[in-house]
Amino acid sequence: MNELDLLVESAREQFARSATPADLENAKAQFLGKAGRVTELMKGMAQLSVEEKKTRGAAINLAKQAIEAALNDRRQALQDAQLQAQLKAEALDVSLPGRKQGQGGLHPVSLTLERIQGIFGSMGFDVAEGPEIEADWFNFTALNTPEDHPARSMHDTFYIEGGTPGAPNLLRTHTSPVQVRHAVQHVKQHRALLDAGQSMPEIRVIVPGRTYRVDSDATHSPMFHQCEGLWIGENVSFKDLKVVFTAFCRTFFESDDLVLRFRPSFFPFTEPSAEIDIQFQDGPLAGRWLEVAGSGQVHPNVVRNMGLDPERYIGFAFGMGLDRFTMLRYGVNDLRLFFDGDIRFLSQFQ
Ligand code: DAH
């Protein structure tokens, strides 16, 4: 290696050792500055002959260019490193999963109710609601269940301050009181027609809502949900009850071969009365009879309490457990899961 090659080599080394742009500029001054080594070499040519100056000058120039190239490379490298460091420091990790906005959904019992409303809506039923704190009269007496009636003992509930002496208000034990509440309003609305001896529009309504009883186990909860049905007109028969409820159940369970059984029973507010059982033909519940509703022809005393003449108006009613329908539809075997509020359970229905 000649002296110039050594110079270039030493410049490269110095540049490589410069860790910052400022270091690099200092190193540059040592080689290319006014008092730098290359400048010295140039000055050293003064005594040379013209021929020698040419070859020497060209050689020095090549060395100078090599040093400049090394300088530029190093400058670039430092700039790149700085940029990389900055990018790294300011980096956004877009690969992190975002924060999810938890999406709510309907409770399975609400999904069931929506489904029931849709099916009965398609058969011309309105939806009515009533109070959960109910008067003794609507919950019992108006439904042909006077104070000393033994059927009351099956409907023990929570009593609330208020009401009349001996007949305190209570948390309603079923949605049936809304039959009378709704019918009374309906009759009031059509009073003029009735007074003129004309026909009033039929009452065709379902009544979903919360109900309460002193009951608690895997299939009973002190608070539960029912849905009542009522159809009153001048010519509504028990046969219509069978047609309507059968069509409803087959649509609800999406099973055309579902079998229904209307089993004679007793309710004070219907005569005759029937409990309705269903039987799936296949699936895990195939062959078993499952009770899903109470029903019957509305008792003349109840029709009278609605403000209607039982000689002219007749119809049927039914009452079913919304929670029971939800359990059957989704194959849930413990009712309490619906009311625990455990998101792991509830989110399965979305
Ligand atoms: N209210 C009854 C109960 O909770 C169910 C019921 C039975 C409702 C017969 C009705 C009916 O409308 O006609 O046990």
Coordinates of C-alpha atoms and ligand atoms in Angstrom, one line a residue:
M1 CA 0.0 0.0 0.0
N2 CA 1.3 3.4 -0.9
E3 CA 1.0 6.5 1.2
L4 CA -2.2 7.6 -0.5
D5 CA -3.9 4.3 -0.1
L6 CA -3.0 4.4 3.6
L7 CA -4.4 7.8 3.8
V8 CA -7.7 6.8 2.3
E9 CA -7.8 3.7 4.5
S10 CA -7.2 5.8 7.6
A11 CA -10.0 8.2 6.6
R12 CA -12.4 5.3 6.2
E13 CA -11.5 4.0 9.6
Q14 CA -11.9 7.5 11.3
F15 CA -15.2 8.0 9.6
A16 CA -16.4 4.6 10.6
R17 CA -15.5 5.4 14.2
S18 CA -17.5 8.6 14.1
A19 CA -20.7 7.8 15.9
T20 CA -22.5 11.2 15.4
P21 CA -22.7 13.7 12.6
A22 CA -20.6 16.1 14.7
D23 CA -17.8 13.5 15.1
L24 CA -17.9 12.9 11.4
E25 CA -17.5 16.6 10.6
N26 CA -14.4 16.7 12.9
A27 CA -13.0 13.7 11.2
K28 CA -13.7 15.3 7.8
A29 CA -11.8 18.4 8.8
Q30 CA -8.7 16.3 9.6
F31 CA -8.6 15.1 6.0
L32 CA -10.4 17.6 3.8
G33 CA -10.3 20.8 5.9
K34 CA -8.0 23.8 5.2
A35 CA -5.3 22.3 7.4
G36 CA -6.3 18.7 6.6
R37 CA -4.0 16.0 5.3
V38 CA -5.2 16.2 1.7
T39 CA -4.7 19.9 1.6
E40 CA -1.2 19.4 3.1
L41 CA -0.4 16.9 0.3
M42 CA -1.6 19.5 -2.3
K43 CA 0.6 22.1 -0.8
G44 CA 3.5 19.6 -0.8
M45 CA 3.4 19.6 -4.7
A46 CA 4.8 23.1 -5.0
Q47 CA 8.4 22.0 -5.6
L48 CA 7.5 19.3 -8.2
S49 CA 8.1 19.5 -11.9
V50 CA 5.1 20.0 -14.2
E51 CA 5.1 16.4 -15.3
E52 CA 5.4 15.2 -11.7
K53 CA 2.6 17.6 -10.7
K54 CA 0.3 16.0 -13.3
T55 CA 0.7 12.4 -12.1
R56 CA 1.0 13.3 -8.4
G57 CA -2.0 15.7 -8.6
A58 CA -4.1 13.0 -10.4
A59 CA -3.2 10.5 -7.7
I60 CA -4.0 12.9 -4.9
N61 CA -7.3 13.7 -6.6
L62 CA -8.3 10.1 -6.7
A63 CA -7.5 9.7 -3.1
K64 CA -9.5 12.8 -2.3
Q65 CA -12.5 11.5 -4.2
A66 CA -12.2 8.2 -2.4
I67 CA -12.2 10.0 0.9
E68 CA -15.2 12.2 -0.1
A69 CA -17.1 9.1 -1.2
A70 CA -16.3 7.4 2.1
L71 CA -17.5 10.5 3.9
N72 CA -20.7 10.6 2.0
D73 CA -21.3 6.9 2.6
R74 CA -20.8 7.4 6.3
R75 CA -23.0 10.5 6.4
Q76 CA -25.7 8.6 4.7
A77 CA -25.3 5.7 7.1
L78 CA -25.5 8.0 10.1
Q79 CA -28.6 9.7 8.7
D80 CA -30.2 6.3 8.0
A81 CA -29.4 5.1 11.5
Q82 CA -30.9 8.3 13.0
L83 CA -34.0 7.9 10.9
Q84 CA -34.3 4.2 12.0
A85 CA -33.9 5.2 15.6
Q86 CA -36.6 7.9 15.3
L87 CA -38.9 5.5 13.5
K88 CA -38.4 3.0 16.2
A89 CA -39.0 5.5 18.9
E90 CA -42.1 6.9 17.4
A91 CA -43.5 3.6 16.1
L92 CA -47.2 2.8 16.5
D93 CA -47.8 -0.9 17.0
V94 CA -50.8 -1.2 14.7
S95 CA -50.8 -4.9 15.2
L96 CA -52.2 -4.6 18.7
P97 CA -55.8 -5.7 18.8
G98 CA -58.1 -2.7 19.2
R99 CA -60.2 -2.1 22.2
K100 CA -63.5 -3.7 21.5
Q101 CA -66.8 -2.0 22.1
G102 CA -68.8 -4.6 23.9
Q103 CA -71.9 -5.2 22.0
G104 CA -75.1 -5.9 23.9
G105 CA -77.8 -8.2 22.9
L106 CA -81.3 -9.3 23.8
H107 CA -81.9 -11.6 26.7
P108 CA -83.0 -15.1 25.6
V109 CA -86.4 -14.5 27.3
S110 CA -86.7 -11.3 25.3
L111 CA -85.8 -13.2 22.1
T112 CA -88.6 -15.7 22.9
L113 CA -91.0 -12.9 23.5
E114 CA -90.2 -11.2 20.2
R115 CA -90.8 -14.5 18.5
I116 CA -94.1 -15.0 20.3
Q117 CA -95.3 -11.5 19.5
G118 CA -94.4 -12.0 15.8
I119 CA -96.3 -15.2 15.5
F120 CA -99.4 -14.0 17.3
G121 CA -99.1 -10.6 15.5
S122 CA -99.4 -12.5 12.3
M123 CA -102.7 -14.0 13.6
G124 CA -104.1 -10.5 14.4
F125 CA -103.3 -10.3 18.1
D126 CA -102.4 -7.0 19.7
V127 CA -100.0 -6.7 22.6
A128 CA -101.1 -5.2 25.9
E129 CA -99.4 -4.7 29.2
G130 CA -100.4 -4.2 32.8
P131 CA -99.0 -3.3 36.2
E132 CA -96.8 -5.7 38.2
I133 CA -98.1 -4.3 41.4
E134 CA -101.7 -5.3 41.2
A135 CA -104.9 -4.9 43.1
D136 CA -106.3 -8.0 44.8
W137 CA -109.5 -7.5 42.8
F138 CA -107.9 -7.8 39.3
N139 CA -105.4 -10.6 40.3
F140 CA -108.1 -12.8 41.9
T141 CA -111.7 -11.6 42.4
A142 CA -112.3 -10.4 38.9
L143 CA -111.0 -13.7 37.7
N144 CA -113.7 -15.6 39.6
T145 CA -111.4 -16.3 42.5
P146 CA -113.1 -14.8 45.6
E147 CA -111.3 -14.3 48.8
D148 CA -112.0 -17.7 50.3
H149 CA -111.3 -19.6 47.1
P150 CA -108.9 -22.5 47.6
A151 CA -107.2 -21.7 44.2
R152 CA -105.7 -18.6 45.9
S153 CA -103.4 -20.8 48.0
M154 CA -101.5 -21.9 44.9
H155 CA -100.8 -18.3 44.1
D156 CA -99.0 -17.2 47.3
T157 CA -97.1 -14.0 46.5
F158 CA -95.6 -10.8 47.9
Y159 CA -98.0 -8.4 49.5
I160 CA -97.4 -4.6 49.2
E161 CA -98.7 -1.7 51.2
G162 CA -101.8 -0.1 49.8
G163 CA -105.0 -1.5 48.5
T164 CA -108.2 -1.9 50.5
P165 CA -108.7 -3.2 54.0
G166 CA -108.3 -7.0 54.0
A167 CA -107.2 -6.9 50.3
P168 CA -103.7 -5.5 50.1
N169 CA -102.0 -4.8 46.8
L170 CA -99.7 -7.6 45.6
L171 CA -97.1 -8.5 43.1
R172 CA -99.3 -10.1 40.5
T173 CA -99.1 -13.9 40.4
H174 CA -100.0 -14.2 36.7
T175 CA -100.7 -12.0 33.7
S176 CA -104.4 -13.0 33.7
P177 CA -105.5 -9.8 35.5
V178 CA -104.6 -7.9 32.3
Q179 CA -107.4 -9.8 30.6
V180 CA -110.0 -7.9 32.6
R181 CA -108.0 -4.6 32.6
H182 CA -107.7 -4.7 28.8
A183 CA -111.2 -5.8 28.2
V184 CA -112.7 -3.1 30.4
Q185 CA -110.7 -0.5 28.4
H186 CA -111.8 -2.0 25.1
V187 CA -115.5 -2.1 26.2
K188 CA -115.2 1.6 27.3
Q189 CA -113.8 2.5 23.9
H190 CA -116.7 0.8 22.1
R191 CA -119.5 1.7 24.6
A192 CA -121.5 3.5 22.0
L193 CA -121.6 0.5 19.7
L194 CA -122.6 -1.8 22.5
D195 CA -125.3 0.6 23.7
A196 CA -126.7 0.8 20.2
G197 CA -126.9 -3.0 20.2
Q198 CA -124.3 -3.3 17.5
S199 CA -121.2 -5.5 17.4
M200 CA -118.0 -4.4 19.0
P201 CA -114.7 -5.3 17.4
E202 CA -113.2 -8.5 18.8
I203 CA -110.7 -8.5 21.6
R204 CA -107.7 -10.3 20.4
V205 CA -104.6 -9.7 22.5
I206 CA -101.5 -11.2 24.1
V207 CA -100.1 -9.9 27.4
P208 CA -96.5 -10.6 28.2
G209 CA -95.0 -9.6 31.5
R210 CA -93.3 -10.3 34.8
T211 CA -95.1 -12.3 37.4
Y212 CA -94.3 -13.3 41.0
R213 CA -94.8 -16.3 43.3
V214 CA -93.3 -17.7 46.5
D215 CA -91.5 -20.5 44.6
S216 CA -87.8 -21.2 44.0
D217 CA -86.0 -24.2 42.5
A218 CA -84.4 -25.2 39.1
T219 CA -87.7 -24.8 37.3
H220 CA -89.4 -22.1 39.4
S221 CA -88.2 -18.6 40.2
P222 CA -89.9 -16.1 42.5
M223 CA -89.9 -13.7 39.5
F224 CA -90.8 -15.3 36.2
H225 CA -92.4 -14.3 32.9
Q226 CA -95.8 -15.2 31.4
C227 CA -97.6 -14.4 28.3
E228 CA -101.4 -14.3 28.4
G229 CA -103.7 -14.7 25.4
L230 CA -107.3 -13.6 25.1
W231 CA -109.8 -13.7 22.2
I232 CA -113.3 -12.6 22.9
G233 CA -116.0 -12.2 20.3
E234 CA -119.5 -13.3 19.4
N235 CA -118.6 -16.6 17.9
V236 CA -115.2 -17.7 19.3
S237 CA -115.1 -21.3 20.3
F238 CA -112.8 -23.8 22.0
K239 CA -112.0 -25.1 18.5
D240 CA -110.5 -21.7 17.7
L241 CA -108.3 -22.1 20.8
K242 CA -107.0 -25.4 19.6
V243 CA -106.3 -24.1 16.1
V244 CA -104.6 -20.9 17.3
F245 CA -102.5 -22.6 19.9
T246 CA -101.5 -25.5 17.7
A247 CA -100.5 -23.2 14.9
F248 CA -98.5 -21.1 17.4
C249 CA -96.6 -24.0 18.9
R250 CA -95.7 -25.5 15.6
T251 CA -94.4 -22.2 14.3
F252 CA -92.6 -21.4 17.5
F253 CA -90.8 -24.7 17.6
E254 CA -90.5 -25.0 13.8
S255 CA -91.9 -28.4 13.9
D256 CA -94.9 -29.3 11.7
D257 CA -95.4 -32.7 13.4
L258 CA -95.5 -31.3 17.0
V259 CA -98.5 -33.0 18.8
L260 CA -100.6 -31.1 21.3
R261 CA -102.8 -32.5 24.0
F262 CA -105.6 -30.4 25.7
R263 CA -105.9 -32.1 29.1
P264 CA -109.0 -31.3 31.2
S265 CA -108.1 -29.2 34.1
F266 CA -109.4 -26.5 36.4
F267 CA -108.9 -22.8 36.6
P268 CA -111.4 -20.5 38.3
F269 CA -111.5 -18.1 35.4
T270 CA -112.2 -20.6 32.6
E271 CA -114.9 -23.3 32.1
P272 CA -114.1 -25.7 30.6
S273 CA -110.4 -25.5 31.3
A274 CA -107.5 -27.4 29.8
E275 CA -103.8 -27.7 30.4
I276 CA -101.9 -27.8 27.1
D277 CA -99.1 -30.3 26.7
I278 CA -96.8 -30.7 23.7
Q279 CA -95.0 -33.7 22.4
F280 CA -92.0 -33.5 20.1
Q281 CA -91.7 -36.3 17.6
D282 CA -87.9 -36.2 17.4
G283 CA -84.9 -34.6 19.1
P284 CA -83.8 -35.1 22.7
L285 CA -87.3 -34.6 24.1
A286 CA -89.1 -37.0 21.6
G287 CA -92.1 -38.7 23.1
R288 CA -92.3 -36.8 26.4
W289 CA -95.3 -34.8 27.2
L290 CA -94.4 -31.3 28.4
E291 CA -96.9 -28.9 29.9
V292 CA -96.6 -25.5 28.3
A293 CA -99.8 -23.6 29.1
G294 CA -103.1 -23.3 30.9
S295 CA -106.2 -22.4 28.9
G296 CA -109.9 -22.5 28.6
Q297 CA -113.2 -20.9 27.6
V298 CA -113.5 -17.6 29.6
H299 CA -115.9 -18.1 32.5
P300 CA -119.2 -16.1 32.3
N301 CA -118.4 -14.4 35.5
V302 CA -115.1 -13.1 34.1
V303 CA -116.9 -12.0 30.9
R304 CA -119.3 -10.1 33.1
N305 CA -116.5 -8.4 35.0
M306 CA -115.2 -7.3 31.6
G307 CA -118.4 -5.4 31.2
L308 CA -119.8 -7.7 28.6
D309 CA -122.9 -9.9 28.4
P310 CA -121.8 -13.6 28.6
E311 CA -124.9 -14.6 26.7
R312 CA -123.5 -12.7 23.7
Y313 CA -119.7 -12.6 24.2
I314 CA -117.6 -15.7 24.5
G315 CA -114.0 -16.6 23.9
F316 CA -110.9 -18.3 25.2
A317 CA -107.8 -17.5 27.1
F318 CA -104.5 -19.1 27.7
G319 CA -101.5 -18.4 29.8
M320 CA -98.0 -19.7 29.2
G321 CA -94.6 -19.4 30.8
L322 CA -92.1 -17.5 28.7
D323 CA -89.2 -18.9 30.6
R324 CA -90.5 -22.4 30.0
F325 CA -90.7 -21.8 26.3
T326 CA -87.2 -20.3 26.3
M327 CA -85.8 -23.4 28.1
L328 CA -87.5 -25.7 25.6
R329 CA -86.4 -23.8 22.6
Y330 CA -82.7 -23.6 23.6
G331 CA -82.4 -26.7 25.7
V332 CA -81.7 -25.0 29.0
N333 CA -82.4 -27.1 32.0
D334 CA -82.0 -24.6 34.8
L335 CA -84.3 -21.6 34.9
R336 CA -82.1 -19.7 37.3
L337 CA -79.4 -19.3 34.6
F338 CA -81.7 -16.7 33.0
F339 CA -81.6 -14.5 36.0
D340 CA -78.0 -14.9 37.2
G341 CA -76.8 -12.3 34.7
D342 CA -73.7 -14.4 33.8
I343 CA -72.4 -12.9 30.6
R344 CA -70.8 -16.2 29.6
F345 CA -74.3 -17.8 29.6
L346 CA -76.2 -14.9 28.1
S347 CA -73.7 -14.2 25.2
Q348 CA -74.4 -17.6 23.8
F349 CA -77.8 -16.4 22.6
Q350 CA -76.5 -13.6 20.4
Ligands
DAH1 N1 -103.1 -17.8 35.0 C1 -102.8 -19.2 35.0 C2 -101.6 -19.5 35.8 O1 -100.8 -18.6 36.0 C3 -102.6 -19.7 33.6 C4 -103.8 -19.6 32.8 C5 -104.6 -20.7 32.8 C6 -104.1 -18.5 32.1 C7 -105.8 -20.7 32.0 C8 -105.3 -18.4 31.3 C9 -106.1 -19.6 31.3 O2 -105.6 -17.4 30.6 O3 -107.2 -19.5 30.6 O4 -101.4 -20.6 36.3

